[in-house]
Amino acid sequence: MKPKNSALAGSPNQSVAKALQILRVFTQQTPRLRLKDISQRTGINQATASRLLATMREQGFILQEGGYYCLGWQEVLRMEGVVLQSMSLRRLSMPYLEQLSLLLRKNVNLAVLDRTEVVYLYRAEGEEGSRGYYHAGMRRPAHCTALGKVLLCATPEQAEPMFEGVGPRRFTFSTITDREAYMAELEKTALQGYGTDMEECIHGYNCVAVPILGLDGGVCAAISVSGPSNEFGLDEMQRLLPHLRNTAQKILLQLGSGEDCV
């Protein structure tokens, strides 16, 4: 005799899938949502969403503040720490990034690509670097960052979704929003082996980035250095590029010892 619900054997648990769908609906732009909002954004009816939210609240993954829900910071941050510590790339790169930041006295960033966004894994703070707001896991659009150009230049087809619909957002007057111009920029980045951001993301700041290669020879991550545009121009970038490339090579050798890129 077949077990009950045999038609669902091997299929994902729908309650778990819906719970994960609810967790994903919270973003930096929408950190607090009402039940009605969650239902509309996920397509899950309010009764089911309410039950799932109650269960996740009991487990500490959701907090309720009046009529609004948000992620439970204690459990989410605990898991974030576990994830960051498990990433070989981040763990192996940290001492080299700190050394480079100390040498250059500037902020040094480590990032990977998630579709059309740059995800920052680590920042080594330099004495002369801009402090600003930063946290591991922070995202920036790939189209306006030196890191994004480096991460996309080997596979420019991945940049195509950015130019669909209304196209990429313009952050400054220098932001590249034209598809042909951006593709030409990716080709230039691939040929020269480094990418630049000349006030394309933040007015008054320039950035230069170089790739970190994976075991397969492809670009798996990138590191960057940034500074005020009035003192960090192309000449200064050229002066610092050997230091960035040397650091990227050291990290590559560590990954070559058998560690996965991420």
mmCIF file of C-alpha atoms in Angstrom:
data_model
loop_
_atom_site.group_PDB
_atom_site.id
_atom_site.type_symbol
_atom_site.label_atom_id
_atom_site.label_comp_id
_atom_site.label_asym_id
_atom_site.label_seq_id
_atom_site.Cartn_x
_atom_site.Cartn_y
_atom_site.Cartn_z
ATOM 1 C CA MET A 1 0.000 0.000 0.000
ATOM 2 C CA LYS A 2 1.338 3.432 -0.938
ATOM 3 C CA PRO A 3 1.967 5.878 1.909
ATOM 4 C CA LYS A 4 -0.281 8.893 2.250
ATOM 5 C CA ASN A 5 0.673 11.914 0.139
ATOM 6 C CA SER A 6 2.945 9.734 -1.977
ATOM 7 C CA ALA A 7 2.531 12.254 -4.782
ATOM 8 C CA LEU A 8 4.547 14.691 -2.678
ATOM 9 C CA ALA A 9 7.356 12.243 -1.968
ATOM 10 C CA GLY A 10 10.679 13.871 -2.745
ATOM 11 C CA SER A 11 9.135 17.338 -3.208
ATOM 12 C CA PRO A 12 10.181 20.273 -1.028
ATOM 13 C CA ASN A 13 8.266 20.763 2.188
ATOM 14 C CA GLN A 14 5.827 23.532 1.317
ATOM 15 C CA SER A 15 5.705 25.022 4.815
ATOM 16 C CA VAL A 16 9.498 25.320 4.916
ATOM 17 C CA ALA A 17 9.558 26.817 1.421
ATOM 18 C CA LYS A 18 6.933 29.397 2.364
ATOM 19 C CA ALA A 19 8.738 30.263 5.607
ATOM 20 C CA LEU A 20 11.956 30.874 3.675
ATOM 21 C CA GLN A 21 10.021 32.939 1.163
ATOM 22 C CA ILE A 22 8.792 35.145 4.002
ATOM 23 C CA LEU A 23 12.295 35.588 5.408
ATOM 24 C CA ARG A 24 13.582 36.682 2.003
ATOM 25 C CA VAL A 25 10.943 39.412 1.662
ATOM 26 C CA PHE A 26 12.717 41.505 4.313
ATOM 27 C CA THR A 27 15.379 43.705 2.708
ATOM 28 C CA GLN A 28 17.423 46.790 3.547
ATOM 29 C CA GLN A 29 14.740 48.836 1.792
ATOM 30 C CA THR A 30 11.871 47.032 3.572
ATOM 31 C CA PRO A 31 13.155 45.869 6.999
ATOM 32 C CA ARG A 32 9.726 46.181 8.672
ATOM 33 C CA LEU A 33 6.527 44.908 7.084
ATOM 34 C CA ARG A 34 2.893 44.428 8.044
ATOM 35 C CA LEU A 35 1.149 41.086 7.616
ATOM 36 C CA LYS A 36 -0.779 42.511 4.663
ATOM 37 C CA ASP A 37 2.469 43.593 2.985
ATOM 38 C CA ILE A 38 4.082 40.186 3.521
ATOM 39 C CA SER A 39 1.058 38.429 2.065
ATOM 40 C CA GLN A 40 0.991 40.673 -1.002
ATOM 41 C CA ARG A 41 4.734 40.397 -1.655
ATOM 42 C CA THR A 42 4.885 36.608 -1.262
ATOM 43 C CA GLY A 43 1.477 35.551 -2.564
ATOM 44 C CA ILE A 44 0.905 33.596 0.659
ATOM 45 C CA ASN A 45 -2.558 34.142 2.127
ATOM 46 C CA GLN A 46 -2.671 36.079 5.382
ATOM 47 C CA ALA A 47 -3.875 33.187 7.541
ATOM 48 C CA THR A 48 -0.990 30.931 6.473
ATOM 49 C CA ALA A 49 1.528 33.777 6.686
ATOM 50 C CA SER A 50 0.338 34.605 10.200
ATOM 51 C CA ARG A 51 0.813 31.000 11.361
ATOM 52 C CA LEU A 52 4.302 30.805 9.866
ATOM 53 C CA LEU A 53 5.294 34.160 11.356
ATOM 54 C CA ALA A 54 4.076 33.009 14.787
ATOM 55 C CA THR A 55 6.218 29.866 14.572
ATOM 56 C CA MET A 56 9.295 31.800 13.440
ATOM 57 C CA ARG A 57 8.691 34.344 16.203
ATOM 58 C CA GLU A 58 8.715 31.551 18.783
ATOM 59 C CA GLN A 59 12.045 30.341 17.370
ATOM 60 C CA GLY A 60 13.582 33.833 17.411
ATOM 61 C CA PHE A 61 13.814 34.373 13.655
ATOM 62 C CA ILE A 62 11.047 36.988 13.589
ATOM 63 C CA LEU A 63 10.241 39.882 15.910
ATOM 64 C CA GLN A 64 6.872 41.610 16.118
ATOM 65 C CA GLU A 65 6.636 45.298 16.974
ATOM 66 C CA GLY A 66 3.015 46.349 17.107
ATOM 67 C CA GLY A 67 1.530 45.641 13.720
ATOM 68 C CA TYR A 68 4.929 45.247 12.065
ATOM 69 C CA TYR A 69 7.243 42.261 11.668
ATOM 70 C CA CYS A 70 11.027 42.272 11.244
ATOM 71 C CA LEU A 71 13.861 39.764 11.320
ATOM 72 C CA GLY A 72 14.926 38.502 14.746
ATOM 73 C CA TRP A 73 18.349 40.072 15.105
ATOM 74 C CA GLN A 74 19.734 37.624 17.678
ATOM 75 C CA GLU A 75 19.250 34.471 15.599
ATOM 76 C CA VAL A 76 19.970 36.110 12.242
ATOM 77 C CA LEU A 77 23.202 37.740 13.439
ATOM 78 C CA ARG A 78 24.290 34.510 15.098
ATOM 79 C CA MET A 79 23.858 32.682 11.795
ATOM 80 C CA GLU A 80 25.583 35.519 9.914
ATOM 81 C CA GLY A 81 28.653 35.055 12.110
ATOM 82 C CA VAL A 82 28.658 31.326 11.419
ATOM 83 C CA VAL A 83 28.393 31.902 7.655
ATOM 84 C CA LEU A 84 31.193 34.487 7.570
ATOM 85 C CA GLN A 85 33.494 32.272 9.614
ATOM 86 C CA SER A 86 32.840 29.329 7.292
ATOM 87 C CA MET A 87 33.909 31.234 4.161
ATOM 88 C CA SER A 88 37.433 30.161 3.252
ATOM 89 C CA LEU A 89 38.016 33.141 0.974
ATOM 90 C CA ARG A 90 37.212 35.663 3.688
ATOM 91 C CA ARG A 91 39.156 33.834 6.397
ATOM 92 C CA LEU A 92 42.286 33.393 4.277
ATOM 93 C CA SER A 93 42.198 36.920 2.851
ATOM 94 C CA MET A 94 41.803 38.894 6.063
ATOM 95 C CA PRO A 95 45.484 39.052 7.167
ATOM 96 C CA TYR A 96 46.631 40.091 3.676
ATOM 97 C CA LEU A 97 43.949 42.767 3.414
ATOM 98 C CA GLU A 98 44.940 44.144 6.809
ATOM 99 C CA GLN A 99 48.605 44.248 5.746
ATOM 100 C CA LEU A 100 47.705 46.065 2.528
ATOM 101 C CA SER A 101 45.522 48.572 4.358
ATOM 102 C CA LEU A 102 48.307 49.269 6.841
ATOM 103 C CA LEU A 103 50.795 49.753 4.002
ATOM 104 C CA LEU A 104 48.581 52.025 1.887
ATOM 105 C CA ARG A 105 46.753 53.673 4.815
ATOM 106 C CA LYS A 106 43.489 53.259 2.911
ATOM 107 C CA ASN A 107 40.358 51.128 3.088
ATOM 108 C CA VAL A 108 40.734 47.782 1.334
ATOM 109 C CA ASN A 109 37.599 45.846 0.344
ATOM 110 C CA LEU A 110 36.980 42.205 -0.520
ATOM 111 C CA ALA A 111 33.862 41.350 -2.518
ATOM 112 C CA VAL A 112 32.150 38.706 -4.630
ATOM 113 C CA LEU A 113 29.398 38.885 -7.232
ATOM 114 C CA ASP A 114 25.769 37.898 -6.673
ATOM 115 C CA ARG A 115 24.049 38.225 -10.045
ATOM 116 C CA THR A 116 24.204 41.984 -10.708
ATOM 117 C CA GLU A 117 25.256 43.064 -7.230
ATOM 118 C CA VAL A 118 28.588 43.280 -5.443
ATOM 119 C CA VAL A 119 28.544 41.694 -1.973
ATOM 120 C CA TYR A 120 31.200 42.934 0.455
ATOM 121 C CA LEU A 121 32.764 40.196 2.575
ATOM 122 C CA TYR A 122 35.362 42.214 4.468
ATOM 123 C CA ARG A 123 36.846 45.688 4.836
ATOM 124 C CA ALA A 124 40.231 46.518 6.314
ATOM 125 C CA GLU A 125 40.031 50.097 7.598
ATOM 126 C CA GLY A 126 42.933 52.385 6.709
ATOM 127 C CA GLU A 127 44.063 55.479 8.579
ATOM 128 C CA GLU A 128 43.224 57.794 5.712
ATOM 129 C CA GLY A 129 40.272 55.820 4.430
ATOM 130 C CA SER A 130 36.699 57.062 4.462
ATOM 131 C CA ARG A 131 34.897 55.432 7.369
ATOM 132 C CA GLY A 132 31.280 55.757 6.308
ATOM 133 C CA TYR A 133 28.704 53.063 6.879
ATOM 134 C CA TYR A 134 29.872 49.536 6.204
ATOM 135 C CA HIS A 135 29.011 45.983 7.198
ATOM 136 C CA ALA A 136 29.841 42.535 5.879
ATOM 137 C CA GLY A 137 27.085 41.477 3.527
ATOM 138 C CA MET A 138 26.483 45.025 2.286
ATOM 139 C CA ARG A 139 25.558 45.210 -1.397
ATOM 140 C CA ARG A 140 26.240 47.706 -4.140
ATOM 141 C CA PRO A 141 25.079 47.647 -7.795
ATOM 142 C CA ALA A 142 27.790 46.150 -9.983
ATOM 143 C CA HIS A 143 27.389 48.702 -12.775
ATOM 144 C CA CYS A 144 28.836 51.633 -10.807
ATOM 145 C CA THR A 145 31.685 50.001 -8.881
ATOM 146 C CA ALA A 146 35.244 49.055 -9.805
ATOM 147 C CA LEU A 147 34.673 45.744 -8.042
ATOM 148 C CA GLY A 148 31.611 45.056 -10.178
ATOM 149 C CA LYS A 149 33.492 45.721 -13.421
ATOM 150 C CA VAL A 150 36.267 43.329 -12.419
ATOM 151 C CA LEU A 151 33.818 40.628 -11.374
ATOM 152 C CA LEU A 152 31.776 40.935 -14.586
ATOM 153 C CA CYS A 153 34.448 41.559 -17.212
ATOM 154 C CA ALA A 154 35.126 37.869 -17.914
ATOM 155 C CA THR A 155 31.408 37.102 -18.344
ATOM 156 C CA PRO A 156 29.835 40.310 -19.710
ATOM 157 C CA GLU A 157 26.620 38.474 -20.566
ATOM 158 C CA GLN A 158 25.857 38.495 -16.822
ATOM 159 C CA ALA A 159 25.542 42.274 -17.022
ATOM 160 C CA GLU A 160 22.658 42.146 -19.507
ATOM 161 C CA PRO A 161 19.849 42.016 -16.870
ATOM 162 C CA MET A 162 20.977 45.399 -15.525
ATOM 163 C CA PHE A 163 19.916 47.060 -18.765
ATOM 164 C CA GLU A 164 16.459 45.528 -18.962
ATOM 165 C CA GLY A 165 13.368 47.605 -18.211
ATOM 166 C CA VAL A 166 14.216 51.069 -16.872
ATOM 167 C CA GLY A 167 17.927 50.208 -16.812
ATOM 168 C CA PRO A 168 20.499 50.781 -14.078
ATOM 169 C CA ARG A 169 20.174 53.568 -11.536
ATOM 170 C CA ARG A 170 22.230 56.727 -11.951
ATOM 171 C CA PHE A 171 24.040 57.525 -8.675
ATOM 172 C CA THR A 172 26.159 60.438 -9.932
ATOM 173 C CA PHE A 173 26.666 62.353 -13.181
ATOM 174 C CA SER A 174 29.507 59.906 -13.954
ATOM 175 C CA THR A 175 27.478 56.693 -13.530
ATOM 176 C CA ILE A 176 27.490 54.635 -16.734
ATOM 177 C CA THR A 177 23.898 53.753 -17.638
ATOM 178 C CA ASP A 178 24.258 53.140 -21.381
ATOM 179 C CA ARG A 179 24.569 49.459 -22.307
ATOM 180 C CA GLU A 180 27.099 49.884 -25.119
ATOM 181 C CA ALA A 181 29.262 52.199 -23.028
ATOM 182 C CA TYR A 182 29.230 49.771 -20.121
ATOM 183 C CA MET A 183 30.086 46.768 -22.285
ATOM 184 C CA ALA A 184 33.017 48.744 -23.684
ATOM 185 C CA GLU A 185 34.087 49.476 -20.109
ATOM 186 C CA LEU A 186 33.989 45.754 -19.265
ATOM 187 C CA GLU A 187 36.117 44.980 -22.325
ATOM 188 C CA LYS A 188 38.619 47.643 -21.273
ATOM 189 C CA THR A 189 38.692 46.199 -17.739
ATOM 190 C CA ALA A 190 39.394 42.698 -19.059
ATOM 191 C CA LEU A 191 42.224 43.939 -21.301
ATOM 192 C CA GLN A 192 43.986 46.042 -18.672
ATOM 193 C CA GLY A 193 43.438 43.632 -15.788
ATOM 194 C CA TYR A 194 41.876 46.120 -13.387
ATOM 195 C CA GLY A 195 38.712 48.166 -13.036
ATOM 196 C CA THR A 196 38.098 51.757 -12.014
ATOM 197 C CA ASP A 197 35.216 53.746 -10.578
ATOM 198 C CA MET A 198 35.715 57.445 -11.247
ATOM 199 C CA GLU A 199 33.054 59.018 -9.042
ATOM 200 C CA GLU A 200 30.498 56.644 -10.579
ATOM 201 C CA CYS A 201 29.059 55.401 -7.286
ATOM 202 C CA ILE A 202 29.779 58.195 -4.800
ATOM 203 C CA HIS A 203 30.481 61.787 -5.756
ATOM 204 C CA GLY A 204 34.000 62.772 -4.742
ATOM 205 C CA TYR A 205 35.399 59.225 -4.479
ATOM 206 C CA ASN A 206 37.372 57.067 -6.906
ATOM 207 C CA CYS A 207 38.165 53.385 -6.646
ATOM 208 C CA VAL A 208 40.408 50.790 -8.311
ATOM 209 C CA ALA A 209 39.966 47.009 -8.142
ATOM 210 C CA VAL A 210 41.828 43.876 -9.240
ATOM 211 C CA PRO A 211 40.603 40.276 -9.546
ATOM 212 C CA ILE A 212 41.284 37.259 -7.377
ATOM 213 C CA LEU A 213 41.305 34.090 -9.447
ATOM 214 C CA GLY A 214 39.770 30.776 -8.434
ATOM 215 C CA LEU A 215 41.234 27.326 -8.873
ATOM 216 C CA ASP A 216 39.638 27.145 -12.349
ATOM 217 C CA GLY A 217 41.361 30.346 -13.462
ATOM 218 C CA GLY A 218 38.139 32.369 -13.481
ATOM 219 C CA VAL A 219 37.461 35.531 -11.501
ATOM 220 C CA CYS A 220 35.897 34.488 -8.203
ATOM 221 C CA ALA A 221 36.412 37.648 -6.116
ATOM 222 C CA ALA A 222 38.020 41.076 -6.200
ATOM 223 C CA ILE A 223 39.783 43.525 -3.913
ATOM 224 C CA SER A 224 39.669 47.307 -4.135
ATOM 225 C CA VAL A 225 41.145 50.498 -2.713
ATOM 226 C CA SER A 226 39.322 53.827 -2.750
ATOM 227 C CA GLY A 227 40.001 57.432 -1.880
ATOM 228 C CA PRO A 228 38.898 61.048 -2.385
ATOM 229 C CA SER A 229 38.930 61.933 -6.074
ATOM 230 C CA ASN A 230 41.016 65.069 -5.518
ATOM 231 C CA GLU A 231 43.960 62.960 -4.325
ATOM 232 C CA PHE A 232 43.228 59.485 -5.687
ATOM 233 C CA GLY A 233 43.361 59.861 -9.447
ATOM 234 C CA LEU A 234 44.623 57.583 -12.217
ATOM 235 C CA ASP A 235 48.299 58.280 -11.480
ATOM 236 C CA GLU A 236 47.896 57.287 -7.831
ATOM 237 C CA MET A 237 45.916 54.199 -8.855
ATOM 238 C CA GLN A 238 48.753 53.143 -11.155
ATOM 239 C CA ARG A 239 51.207 53.576 -8.291
ATOM 240 C CA LEU A 240 49.156 51.337 -5.991
ATOM 241 C CA LEU A 241 48.187 48.674 -8.534
ATOM 242 C CA PRO A 242 51.340 46.535 -7.999
ATOM 243 C CA HIS A 243 50.494 46.310 -4.286
ATOM 244 C CA LEU A 244 46.914 45.233 -5.017
ATOM 245 C CA ARG A 245 48.057 42.638 -7.542
ATOM 246 C CA ASN A 246 50.660 41.303 -5.136
ATOM 247 C CA THR A 247 47.998 40.897 -2.448
ATOM 248 C CA ALA A 248 45.617 39.203 -4.893
ATOM 249 C CA GLN A 249 48.409 36.798 -5.860
ATOM 250 C CA LYS A 250 49.071 35.922 -2.211
ATOM 251 C CA ILE A 251 45.394 35.172 -1.695
ATOM 252 C CA LEU A 252 45.343 33.083 -4.877
ATOM 253 C CA LEU A 253 48.258 30.992 -3.558
ATOM 254 C CA GLN A 254 46.297 30.361 -0.359
ATOM 255 C CA LEU A 255 43.256 29.279 -2.361
ATOM 256 C CA GLY A 256 45.568 27.128 -4.473
ATOM 257 C CA SER A 257 46.334 25.054 -1.406
ATOM 258 C CA GLY A 258 43.002 23.327 -1.933
ATOM 259 C CA GLU A 259 40.519 25.743 -0.398
ATOM 260 C CA ASP A 260 37.346 26.665 -2.263
ATOM 261 C CA CYS A 261 37.028 30.253 -3.452
ATOM 262 C CA VAL A 262 34.106 31.071 -1.164
#
